[in-house]
mmCIF file of C-alpha atoms in Angstrom:
data_model
loop_
_atom_site.group_PDB
_atom_site.id
_atom_site.type_symbol
_atom_site.label_atom_id
_atom_site.label_comp_id
_atom_site.label_asym_id
_atom_site.label_seq_id
_atom_site.Cartn_x
_atom_site.Cartn_y
_atom_site.Cartn_z
ATOM 1 C CA UNK A 1 -0.908 8.098 -23.684
ATOM 2 C CA UNK A 2 -0.690 11.701 -24.921
ATOM 3 C CA UNK A 3 -3.986 12.618 -23.327
ATOM 4 C CA UNK A 4 -2.735 11.569 -19.872
ATOM 5 C CA UNK A 5 -0.025 14.256 -19.666
ATOM 6 C CA UNK A 6 -2.400 17.280 -19.580
ATOM 7 C CA UNK A 7 -4.470 15.580 -16.875
ATOM 8 C CA UNK A 8 -1.349 14.843 -14.845
ATOM 9 C CA UNK A 9 -0.115 18.427 -15.301
ATOM 10 C CA UNK A 10 -3.452 19.798 -14.122
ATOM 11 C CA UNK A 11 -3.228 17.537 -11.081
ATOM 12 C CA UNK A 12 0.269 18.879 -10.284
ATOM 13 C CA UNK A 13 -0.989 22.464 -10.571
ATOM 14 C CA UNK A 14 -3.903 21.660 -8.242
ATOM 15 C CA UNK A 15 -1.539 20.102 -5.699
ATOM 16 C CA UNK A 16 0.740 23.140 -5.925
ATOM 17 C CA UNK A 17 -2.233 25.501 -5.392
ATOM 18 C CA UNK A 18 -3.358 23.520 -2.360
ATOM 19 C CA UNK A 19 0.190 23.632 -0.987
ATOM 20 C CA UNK A 20 0.378 27.391 -1.505
ATOM 21 C CA UNK A 21 -3.062 27.874 0.049
ATOM 22 C CA UNK A 22 -2.013 25.753 3.015
ATOM 23 C CA UNK A 23 1.212 27.722 3.313
ATOM 24 C CA UNK A 24 -0.773 30.955 3.163
ATOM 25 C CA UNK A 25 -3.115 29.769 5.930
ATOM 26 C CA UNK A 26 -0.116 28.708 8.012
ATOM 27 C CA UNK A 27 1.540 32.114 7.612
ATOM 28 C CA UNK A 28 -1.755 33.888 8.363
ATOM 29 C CA UNK A 29 -2.149 31.919 11.587
ATOM 30 C CA UNK A 30 1.379 32.786 12.659
ATOM 31 C CA UNK A 31 0.840 36.484 11.944
ATOM 32 C CA UNK A 32 -2.527 36.541 13.709
ATOM 33 C CA UNK A 33 -1.030 34.821 16.757
ATOM 34 C CA UNK A 34 1.835 37.334 16.832
ATOM 35 C CA UNK A 35 -0.666 40.179 16.582
ATOM 36 C CA UNK A 36 -2.772 38.750 19.425
ATOM 37 C CA UNK A 37 0.247 38.272 21.624
ATOM 38 C CA UNK A 38 1.367 41.874 21.010
ATOM 39 C CA UNK A 39 -2.082 43.272 21.866
ATOM 40 C CA UNK A 40 -2.653 42.950 25.600
ATOM 41 C CA UNK A 41 -6.097 44.218 26.661
ATOM 42 C CA UNK A 42 -4.859 44.436 30.249
ATOM 43 C CA UNK A 43 -2.684 47.382 29.149
ATOM 44 C CA UNK A 44 -5.620 49.617 28.194
ATOM 45 C CA UNK A 45 -7.126 52.127 30.686
ATOM 46 C CA UNK A 46 -9.352 50.628 33.395
ATOM 47 C CA UNK A 47 -12.526 52.384 32.211
ATOM 48 C CA UNK A 48 -12.085 51.169 28.637
ATOM 49 C CA UNK A 49 -11.399 47.650 29.870
ATOM 50 C CA UNK A 50 -14.645 47.604 31.874
ATOM 51 C CA UNK A 51 -16.591 49.068 28.940
ATOM 52 C CA UNK A 52 -15.401 46.183 26.781
ATOM 53 C CA UNK A 53 -15.446 43.259 29.198
ATOM 54 C CA UNK A 54 -17.864 44.490 31.931
ATOM 55 C CA UNK A 55 -15.567 43.386 34.778
ATOM 56 C CA UNK A 56 -12.474 44.977 36.287
ATOM 57 C CA UNK A 57 -8.965 43.804 35.493
ATOM 58 C CA UNK A 58 -8.509 42.419 39.017
ATOM 59 C CA UNK A 59 -11.696 40.375 38.763
ATOM 60 C CA UNK A 60 -10.774 39.020 35.325
ATOM 61 C CA UNK A 61 -7.281 38.133 36.561
ATOM 62 C CA UNK A 62 -8.948 36.179 39.364
ATOM 63 C CA UNK A 63 -11.196 34.367 36.888
ATOM 64 C CA UNK A 64 -8.164 33.517 34.730
ATOM 65 C CA UNK A 65 -6.414 32.028 37.767
ATOM 66 C CA UNK A 66 -9.460 29.923 38.647
ATOM 67 C CA UNK A 67 -10.234 28.684 35.140
ATOM 68 C CA UNK A 68 -6.756 28.244 33.639
ATOM 69 C CA UNK A 69 -6.624 24.491 34.466
ATOM 70 C CA UNK A 70 -9.773 24.024 32.331
ATOM 71 C CA UNK A 71 -8.573 26.187 29.437
ATOM 72 C CA UNK A 72 -4.994 25.075 28.849
ATOM 73 C CA UNK A 73 -3.595 25.256 25.319
ATOM 74 C CA UNK A 74 -3.922 22.069 23.274
ATOM 75 C CA UNK A 75 -2.162 23.215 20.079
ATOM 76 C CA UNK A 76 0.643 25.590 19.128
ATOM 77 C CA UNK A 77 -1.813 28.179 17.798
ATOM 78 C CA UNK A 78 -4.425 27.716 20.523
ATOM 79 C CA UNK A 79 -5.553 30.700 22.530
ATOM 80 C CA UNK A 80 -4.195 31.246 26.009
ATOM 81 C CA UNK A 81 -6.698 30.937 28.902
ATOM 82 C CA UNK A 82 -6.760 34.734 29.223
ATOM 83 C CA UNK A 83 -7.492 35.188 25.509
ATOM 84 C CA UNK A 84 -10.325 32.647 25.644
ATOM 85 C CA UNK A 85 -11.859 34.336 28.681
ATOM 86 C CA UNK A 86 -11.640 37.840 27.212
ATOM 87 C CA UNK A 87 -13.144 36.672 23.912
ATOM 88 C CA UNK A 88 -16.027 35.001 25.767
ATOM 89 C CA UNK A 89 -16.608 38.038 27.994
ATOM 90 C CA UNK A 90 -16.688 40.314 24.959
ATOM 91 C CA UNK A 91 -19.297 38.127 23.262
ATOM 92 C CA UNK A 92 -21.460 37.917 26.415
ATOM 93 C CA UNK A 93 -21.234 41.696 26.783
ATOM 94 C CA UNK A 94 -22.255 42.447 23.185
ATOM 95 C CA UNK A 95 -24.357 39.449 22.208
ATOM 96 C CA UNK A 96 -22.987 39.105 18.686
ATOM 97 C CA UNK A 97 -19.920 38.452 16.548
ATOM 98 C CA UNK A 98 -20.258 41.464 14.265
ATOM 99 C CA UNK A 99 -17.214 43.399 13.117
ATOM 100 C CA UNK A 100 -16.029 45.727 15.854
ATOM 101 C CA UNK A 101 -17.650 43.649 18.575
ATOM 102 C CA UNK A 102 -15.759 40.386 18.920
ATOM 103 C CA UNK A 103 -14.493 38.740 15.750
ATOM 104 C CA UNK A 104 -12.245 41.589 14.578
ATOM 105 C CA UNK A 105 -11.886 43.519 17.809
ATOM 106 C CA UNK A 106 -8.439 45.096 17.854
ATOM 107 C CA UNK A 107 -7.812 43.847 21.377
ATOM 108 C CA UNK A 108 -8.701 40.226 20.574
ATOM 109 C CA UNK A 109 -8.264 39.731 16.788
ATOM 110 C CA UNK A 110 -9.998 36.380 16.436
ATOM 111 C CA UNK A 111 -12.084 34.681 13.815
ATOM 112 C CA UNK A 112 -15.750 34.028 14.597
ATOM 113 C CA UNK A 113 -15.108 30.285 14.814
ATOM 114 C CA UNK A 114 -12.306 30.888 17.334
ATOM 115 C CA UNK A 115 -14.585 33.043 19.469
ATOM 116 C CA UNK A 116 -17.275 30.356 19.344
ATOM 117 C CA UNK A 117 -14.831 27.668 20.504
ATOM 118 C CA UNK A 118 -13.483 29.957 23.217
ATOM 119 C CA UNK A 119 -17.027 30.666 24.407
ATOM 120 C CA UNK A 120 -17.885 26.977 24.595
ATOM 121 C CA UNK A 121 -14.715 26.211 26.592
ATOM 122 C CA UNK A 122 -15.397 29.153 28.906
ATOM 123 C CA UNK A 123 -19.018 28.134 29.559
ATOM 124 C CA UNK A 124 -17.960 24.604 30.488
ATOM 125 C CA UNK A 125 -15.217 25.909 32.770
ATOM 126 C CA UNK A 126 -17.575 28.320 34.551
ATOM 127 C CA UNK A 127 -20.118 25.520 35.043
ATOM 128 C CA UNK A 128 -17.426 23.290 36.526
ATOM 129 C CA UNK A 129 -15.654 25.814 38.739
ATOM 130 C CA UNK A 130 -17.601 29.011 39.474
ATOM 131 C CA UNK A 131 -21.385 28.565 39.396
ATOM 132 C CA UNK A 132 -21.883 26.745 42.697
ATOM 133 C CA UNK A 133 -19.524 29.126 44.521
ATOM 134 C CA UNK A 134 -21.108 32.301 43.170
ATOM 135 C CA UNK A 135 -24.823 31.380 43.320
ATOM 136 C CA UNK A 136 -26.014 30.021 46.653
ATOM 137 C CA UNK A 137 -29.448 29.896 48.230
ATOM 138 C CA UNK A 138 -29.257 30.614 51.983
ATOM 139 C CA UNK A 139 -28.809 27.264 53.707
ATOM 140 C CA UNK A 140 -28.749 28.351 57.366
ATOM 141 C CA UNK A 141 -31.013 30.394 59.602
ATOM 142 C CA UNK A 142 -28.260 32.980 60.087
ATOM 143 C CA UNK A 143 -27.884 33.461 56.338
ATOM 144 C CA UNK A 144 -31.622 33.881 55.952
ATOM 145 C CA UNK A 145 -31.702 36.347 58.857
ATOM 146 C CA UNK A 146 -29.169 38.612 57.114
ATOM 147 C CA UNK A 147 -31.287 38.700 53.962
ATOM 148 C CA UNK A 148 -34.414 39.489 56.001
ATOM 149 C CA UNK A 149 -32.658 42.504 57.535
ATOM 150 C CA UNK A 150 -31.950 43.881 54.072
ATOM 151 C CA UNK A 151 -35.599 43.763 52.987
ATOM 152 C CA UNK A 152 -36.838 45.046 56.349
ATOM 153 C CA UNK A 153 -34.511 48.046 56.351
ATOM 154 C CA UNK A 154 -34.998 48.986 52.691
ATOM 155 C CA UNK A 155 -38.640 48.124 52.045
ATOM 156 C CA UNK A 156 -40.207 47.557 55.503
ATOM 157 C CA UNK A 157 -41.212 44.064 54.491
ATOM 158 C CA UNK A 158 -40.669 41.399 57.168
ATOM 159 C CA UNK A 159 -39.548 37.787 56.769
ATOM 160 C CA UNK A 160 -38.413 38.060 53.143
ATOM 161 C CA UNK A 161 -35.531 35.785 52.167
ATOM 162 C CA UNK A 162 -35.704 36.551 48.449
ATOM 163 C CA UNK A 163 -37.819 37.776 45.553
ATOM 164 C CA UNK A 164 -38.752 35.532 42.661
ATOM 165 C CA UNK A 165 -39.526 36.328 39.049
ATOM 166 C CA UNK A 166 -38.830 34.962 35.585
ATOM 167 C CA UNK A 167 -36.859 36.407 32.683
ATOM 168 C CA UNK A 168 -37.480 35.438 29.062
ATOM 169 C CA UNK A 169 -34.296 34.816 27.096
ATOM 170 C CA UNK A 170 -34.900 34.488 23.355
ATOM 171 C CA UNK A 171 -33.220 31.644 21.469
ATOM 172 C CA UNK A 172 -33.178 30.451 17.861
ATOM 173 C CA UNK A 173 -35.741 27.902 16.743
ATOM 174 C CA UNK A 174 -34.602 24.593 18.269
ATOM 175 C CA UNK A 175 -34.264 21.422 16.220
ATOM 176 C CA UNK A 176 -35.960 19.238 18.847
ATOM 177 C CA UNK A 177 -38.974 19.689 21.173
ATOM 178 C CA UNK A 178 -39.851 22.923 19.424
ATOM 179 C CA UNK A 179 -43.215 23.280 21.184
ATOM 180 C CA UNK A 180 -41.517 23.391 24.603
ATOM 181 C CA UNK A 181 -39.821 26.694 23.742
ATOM 182 C CA UNK A 182 -42.622 28.512 21.916
ATOM 183 C CA UNK A 183 -43.511 31.882 23.440
ATOM 184 C CA UNK A 184 -46.108 34.226 21.955
ATOM 185 C CA UNK A 185 -44.070 37.377 22.680
ATOM 186 C CA UNK A 186 -40.486 36.228 22.074
ATOM 187 C CA UNK A 187 -40.940 33.501 19.473
ATOM 188 C CA UNK A 188 -38.734 30.845 21.043
ATOM 189 C CA UNK A 189 -37.251 31.347 24.466
ATOM 190 C CA UNK A 190 -36.139 30.021 27.815
ATOM 191 C CA UNK A 191 -38.248 31.100 30.782
ATOM 192 C CA UNK A 192 -35.571 31.572 33.440
ATOM 193 C CA UNK A 193 -36.594 31.528 37.115
ATOM 194 C CA UNK A 194 -34.482 33.891 39.237
ATOM 195 C CA UNK A 195 -34.409 34.505 42.987
ATOM 196 C CA UNK A 196 -32.373 37.374 44.454
ATOM 197 C CA UNK A 197 -31.827 39.315 47.683
ATOM 198 C CA UNK A 198 -32.311 43.051 48.312
ATOM 199 C CA UNK A 199 -28.838 43.807 46.904
ATOM 200 C CA UNK A 200 -29.656 42.082 43.576
ATOM 201 C CA UNK A 201 -27.438 39.127 44.415
ATOM 202 C CA UNK A 202 -28.768 36.048 42.660
ATOM 203 C CA UNK A 203 -29.553 33.268 45.125
ATOM 204 C CA UNK A 204 -30.906 30.753 42.647
ATOM 205 C CA UNK A 205 -31.185 30.447 38.865
ATOM 206 C CA UNK A 206 -33.235 27.856 37.023
ATOM 207 C CA UNK A 207 -32.888 28.106 33.205
ATOM 208 C CA UNK A 208 -34.142 24.587 32.551
ATOM 209 C CA UNK A 209 -37.616 25.389 31.185
ATOM 210 C CA UNK A 210 -38.749 26.564 27.769
ATOM 211 C CA UNK A 211 -40.886 29.589 27.000
ATOM 212 C CA UNK A 212 -44.109 27.574 26.898
ATOM 213 C CA UNK A 213 -43.967 27.033 30.678
ATOM 214 C CA UNK A 214 -45.648 29.626 32.882
ATOM 215 C CA UNK A 215 -44.065 31.004 36.056
ATOM 216 C CA UNK A 216 -46.374 29.151 38.449
ATOM 217 C CA UNK A 217 -45.683 25.849 36.694
ATOM 218 C CA UNK A 218 -41.922 26.355 36.893
ATOM 219 C CA UNK A 219 -42.250 27.219 40.576
ATOM 220 C CA UNK A 220 -44.307 24.112 41.297
ATOM 221 C CA UNK A 221 -41.523 22.019 39.766
ATOM 222 C CA UNK A 222 -38.788 23.857 41.654
ATOM 223 C CA UNK A 223 -36.517 22.267 44.252
ATOM 224 C CA UNK A 224 -36.506 25.592 46.103
ATOM 225 C CA UNK A 225 -40.218 25.260 46.821
ATOM 226 C CA UNK A 226 -39.647 21.844 48.390
ATOM 227 C CA UNK A 227 -36.767 23.258 50.442
ATOM 228 C CA UNK A 228 -38.870 26.191 51.741
ATOM 229 C CA UNK A 229 -41.778 23.912 52.527
ATOM 230 C CA UNK A 230 -39.402 21.805 54.587
ATOM 231 C CA UNK A 231 -37.915 24.656 56.647
ATOM 232 C CA UNK A 232 -41.378 26.129 57.311
ATOM 233 C CA UNK A 233 -42.712 22.747 58.412
ATOM 234 C CA UNK A 234 -39.685 22.408 60.721
ATOM 235 C CA UNK A 235 -40.677 25.587 62.535
ATOM 236 C CA UNK A 236 -39.020 28.510 60.750
ATOM 237 C CA UNK A 237 -42.368 30.004 59.848
ATOM 238 C CA UNK A 238 -41.298 33.625 59.299
ATOM 239 C CA UNK A 239 -39.372 32.945 56.076
ATOM 240 C CA UNK A 240 -40.933 33.481 52.678
ATOM 241 C CA UNK A 241 -40.265 34.636 49.155
ATOM 242 C CA UNK A 242 -42.001 37.554 47.462
ATOM 243 C CA UNK A 243 -43.680 36.758 44.132
ATOM 244 C CA UNK A 244 -45.970 38.531 41.688
ATOM 245 C CA UNK A 245 -49.602 37.812 40.987
ATOM 246 C CA UNK A 246 -48.653 35.054 38.557
ATOM 247 C CA UNK A 247 -47.500 32.892 41.484
ATOM 248 C CA UNK A 248 -49.595 30.886 43.960
ATOM 249 C CA UNK A 249 -50.129 32.121 47.503
ATOM 250 C CA UNK A 250 -48.334 29.799 49.919
ATOM 251 C CA UNK A 251 -47.007 30.040 53.502
ATOM 252 C CA UNK A 252 -43.512 30.344 51.992
ATOM 253 C CA UNK A 253 -44.497 32.578 49.047
ATOM 254 C CA UNK A 254 -46.331 35.879 49.515
ATOM 255 C CA UNK A 255 -48.151 37.612 46.645
ATOM 256 C CA UNK A 256 -49.929 41.019 46.517
ATOM 257 C CA UNK A 257 -53.606 41.677 47.158
ATOM 258 C CA UNK A 258 -55.379 43.173 44.177
ATOM 259 C CA UNK A 259 -57.848 46.038 44.098
ATOM 260 C CA UNK A 260 -57.347 47.284 47.670
ATOM 261 C CA UNK A 261 -57.282 50.866 48.990
ATOM 262 C CA UNK A 262 -53.729 52.099 49.532
ATOM 263 C CA UNK A 263 -54.659 53.507 52.974
ATOM 264 C CA UNK A 264 -55.870 50.188 54.355
ATOM 265 C CA UNK A 265 -53.657 47.570 56.059
ATOM 266 C CA UNK A 266 -54.020 45.382 52.967
ATOM 267 C CA UNK A 267 -53.026 48.332 50.762
ATOM 268 C CA UNK A 268 -49.962 49.147 52.858
ATOM 269 C CA UNK A 269 -48.936 45.494 52.740
ATOM 270 C CA UNK A 270 -49.317 45.420 48.961
ATOM 271 C CA UNK A 271 -47.285 48.627 48.535
ATOM 272 C CA UNK A 272 -44.446 47.228 50.649
ATOM 273 C CA UNK A 273 -44.716 43.918 48.834
ATOM 274 C CA UNK A 274 -44.555 45.564 45.403
ATOM 275 C CA UNK A 275 -41.586 47.766 46.342
ATOM 276 C CA UNK A 276 -39.787 44.637 47.507
ATOM 277 C CA UNK A 277 -40.699 42.724 44.365
ATOM 278 C CA UNK A 278 -39.334 45.522 42.181
ATOM 279 C CA UNK A 279 -35.893 44.236 43.163
ATOM 280 C CA UNK A 280 -36.487 41.305 40.776
ATOM 281 C CA UNK A 281 -37.319 43.706 37.946
ATOM 282 C CA UNK A 282 -34.114 45.638 38.644
ATOM 283 C CA UNK A 283 -32.190 42.371 38.489
ATOM 284 C CA UNK A 284 -33.690 41.569 35.092
ATOM 285 C CA UNK A 285 -32.714 45.036 33.867
ATOM 286 C CA UNK A 286 -29.173 44.616 35.194
ATOM 287 C CA UNK A 287 -28.655 41.288 33.463
ATOM 288 C CA UNK A 288 -29.951 42.585 30.136
ATOM 289 C CA UNK A 289 -28.176 45.961 30.304
ATOM 290 C CA UNK A 290 -24.770 44.593 31.301
ATOM 291 C CA UNK A 291 -24.765 41.227 29.502
ATOM 292 C CA UNK A 292 -26.448 42.093 26.207
ATOM 293 C CA UNK A 293 -26.576 38.475 25.054
ATOM 294 C CA UNK A 294 -29.504 38.049 27.490
ATOM 295 C CA UNK A 295 -31.479 40.855 25.903
ATOM 296 C CA UNK A 296 -34.428 39.231 24.152
ATOM 297 C CA UNK A 297 -34.338 41.744 21.288
ATOM 298 C CA UNK A 298 -31.759 39.451 19.645
ATOM 299 C CA UNK A 299 -32.041 35.691 20.199
ATOM 300 C CA UNK A 300 -29.142 33.482 21.180
ATOM 301 C CA UNK A 301 -28.103 31.486 18.121
ATOM 302 C CA UNK A 302 -27.332 28.373 20.109
ATOM 303 C CA UNK A 303 -29.055 25.164 21.127
ATOM 304 C CA UNK A 304 -31.200 25.315 24.267
ATOM 305 C CA UNK A 305 -28.523 23.441 26.227
ATOM 306 C CA UNK A 306 -25.836 25.976 25.330
ATOM 307 C CA UNK A 307 -28.270 28.841 25.986
ATOM 308 C CA UNK A 308 -28.828 27.472 29.501
ATOM 309 C CA UNK A 309 -25.071 27.519 30.082
ATOM 310 C CA UNK A 310 -24.920 31.116 28.853
ATOM 311 C CA UNK A 311 -27.658 32.097 31.323
ATOM 312 C CA UNK A 312 -25.904 30.385 34.242
ATOM 313 C CA UNK A 313 -22.611 32.007 33.268
ATOM 314 C CA UNK A 314 -24.092 35.517 33.006
ATOM 315 C CA UNK A 315 -25.759 35.094 36.408
ATOM 316 C CA UNK A 316 -22.450 33.940 37.861
ATOM 317 C CA UNK A 317 -20.595 36.902 36.336
ATOM 318 C CA UNK A 318 -23.318 39.230 37.637
ATOM 319 C CA UNK A 319 -22.771 38.059 41.214
ATOM 320 C CA UNK A 320 -19.015 38.361 40.805
ATOM 321 C CA UNK A 321 -19.426 41.845 39.324
ATOM 322 C CA UNK A 322 -21.433 43.086 42.328
ATOM 323 C CA UNK A 323 -18.135 43.531 44.189
ATOM 324 C CA UNK A 324 -17.183 46.274 41.702
ATOM 325 C CA UNK A 325 -18.020 49.895 42.603
ATOM 326 C CA UNK A 326 -20.526 51.266 40.109
ATOM 327 C CA UNK A 327 -21.488 47.911 38.596
ATOM 328 C CA UNK A 328 -25.200 48.779 38.966
ATOM 329 C CA UNK A 329 -24.924 52.548 38.589
ATOM 330 C CA UNK A 330 -27.153 52.777 35.505
ATOM 331 C CA UNK A 331 -29.920 50.486 36.757
ATOM 332 C CA UNK A 332 -33.004 52.578 37.536
ATOM 333 C CA UNK A 333 -35.783 51.800 39.990
ATOM 334 C CA UNK A 334 -38.728 50.417 37.944
ATOM 335 C CA UNK A 335 -42.198 51.888 38.224
ATOM 336 C CA UNK A 336 -44.331 49.859 40.642
ATOM 337 C CA UNK A 337 -46.860 47.737 38.790
ATOM 338 C CA UNK A 338 -49.454 45.435 40.331
ATOM 339 C CA UNK A 339 -50.877 43.115 37.716
ATOM 340 C CA UNK A 340 -53.545 40.622 38.611
ATOM 341 C CA UNK A 341 -53.241 37.267 36.911
ATOM 342 C CA UNK A 342 -55.278 34.151 37.438
ATOM 343 C CA UNK A 343 -53.439 31.220 38.973
ATOM 344 C CA UNK A 344 -54.943 27.757 39.438
ATOM 345 C CA UNK A 345 -55.050 26.792 43.112
ATOM 346 C CA UNK A 346 -53.781 23.224 42.986
ATOM 347 C CA UNK A 347 -53.521 22.694 46.748
ATOM 348 C CA UNK A 348 -56.431 24.375 48.521
ATOM 349 C CA UNK A 349 -55.011 23.523 51.947
ATOM 350 C CA UNK A 350 -51.647 25.123 51.128
ATOM 351 C CA UNK A 351 -53.433 28.204 49.729
ATOM 352 C CA UNK A 352 -55.530 28.508 52.900
ATOM 353 C CA UNK A 353 -52.389 28.310 55.053
ATOM 354 C CA UNK A 354 -50.747 30.943 52.845
ATOM 355 C CA UNK A 355 -53.758 33.219 53.208
ATOM 356 C CA UNK A 356 -53.703 32.783 56.976
ATOM 357 C CA UNK A 357 -49.989 33.615 57.052
ATOM 358 C CA UNK A 358 -50.505 36.715 54.903
ATOM 359 C CA UNK A 359 -53.354 37.918 57.128
ATOM 360 C CA UNK A 360 -51.090 37.443 60.141
ATOM 361 C CA UNK A 361 -48.341 39.530 58.478
ATOM 362 C CA UNK A 362 -50.827 42.308 57.694
ATOM 363 C CA UNK A 363 -52.200 42.347 61.236
ATOM 364 C CA UNK A 364 -48.759 42.365 62.878
ATOM 365 C CA UNK A 365 -46.922 44.846 60.640
ATOM 366 C CA UNK A 366 -49.381 46.905 58.585
ATOM 367 C CA UNK A 367 -52.430 47.573 60.769
#
């Protein structure tokens, strides 16, 4: 029996250590919560707040009001809705959890795991409450007419109801369907289809395809193409998107003409087309410059499904942020580039109708 006592004593010491460790963790949580509650980011100067969270205090207060029902506390030490939202915004703005960015930021004071949980809750809440309100493709002729005016006045391009392009968003190597996300340039990525108006307002976002899919393929699978085909067939013929040379020519999608003299009608059309299409490049710059998590220089360390939510959320926040003065102040006008790329013509009849429509546009507005 003598040998049992040392074992029992060691067990008691282990239990005591676990109790003390648990007590230490409990005290640490209390202190961290007190510190968080004393540090109110809404008290800092407006400029510093925007530098950290990208949006103004008024806008963030509005988001807190909208999302609070989805982010209510579930435990005594849980974050408040405002703390969850600010932690998520800080991550989306910086793209990482490194010290000084999110995890130990003196205005948030959270562990990396807490930030990750807050981000997940925030993404789900934005998907449920904000995305469909903030991102809308024009559904009426009046809405489309307003967008056309913007492109006509700024770029002298008629009939344009949006520009389309894709943005590569790098992600970590996925566990499943790896080949779907392989991209030669970015390793693994989403190929995100974006449509916007002349003011860089996003009208449609489709993050549902991996980096292996080309732009024309994503477009051919898009619900927006079916919608535009329908409105054109119903008689609203002077409504089209502007796309680059990696898209097919269709009556509802105009692309440039390659290798033409700038002083010819075809050249003037292509110049106006390319200036209009540069809006999409500015949008890509804005998303990557403001919401650094979308910058493909550092991949998102999340599953493809979570990465898609991050993309939708950043696009939603972008549209919300457009109401802020100076939100796009550092976004420069890109240099015009006209790159010819081969695209398979899957529907020769549709291509012929698109060519006829483009010729009509050139004759009416650029001759």
